[in-house]
């Protein structure tokens, strides 16, 4: 089952399958690797950490 993803203001922005965050159109927008969150463009960029089902931005 996919988890729902919300931004800091509580707006629903997509879903999470355990590795990828998808926007509302189904496009992959972020990748979670263990406790690290990365963008999906090449080269990918570290943008934050994933702890206790919550992403924390480092930018």
PDB file of C-alpha atoms in Angstrom, residues 14-34:
ATOM      1  CA  UNK A  14       1.754  12.534  -3.898  1.00  0.00           C
ATOM      2  CA  UNK A  15       2.519   8.998  -2.765  1.00  0.00           C
ATOM      3  CA  UNK A  16       5.500   7.011  -1.460  1.00  0.00           C
ATOM      4  CA  UNK A  17       6.197   3.345  -2.235  1.00  0.00           C
ATOM      5  CA  UNK A  18       9.113   2.887   0.153  1.00  0.00           C
ATOM      6  CA  UNK A  19      11.779   4.048  -2.314  1.00  0.00           C
ATOM      7  CA  UNK A  20      10.257   6.670  -4.598  1.00  0.00           C
ATOM      8  CA  UNK A  21       7.996   9.675  -4.072  1.00  0.00           C
ATOM      9  CA  UNK A  22       5.520  10.170  -6.930  1.00  0.00           C
ATOM     10  CA  UNK A  23       3.702  13.421  -7.666  1.00  0.00           C
ATOM     11  CA  UNK A  24      -0.018  13.523  -8.386  1.00  0.00           C
ATOM     12  CA  UNK A  25       0.529  12.626 -12.074  1.00  0.00           C
ATOM     13  CA  UNK A  26       2.604   9.545 -11.209  1.00  0.00           C
ATOM     14  CA  UNK A  27       6.028  11.021 -12.048  1.00  0.00           C
ATOM     15  CA  UNK A  28       8.898  10.116  -9.700  1.00  0.00           C
ATOM     16  CA  UNK A  29      10.080  13.312  -7.980  1.00  0.00           C
ATOM     17  CA  UNK A  30      12.313  12.048  -5.131  1.00  0.00           C
ATOM     18  CA  UNK A  31      14.216   8.897  -4.168  1.00  0.00           C
ATOM     19  CA  UNK A  32      14.706   7.664  -0.598  1.00  0.00           C
ATOM     20  CA  UNK A  33      17.836   5.593   0.018  1.00  0.00           C
ATOM     21  CA  UNK A  34      17.777   4.363   3.605  1.00  0.00           C
TER      22      UNK A  34
END
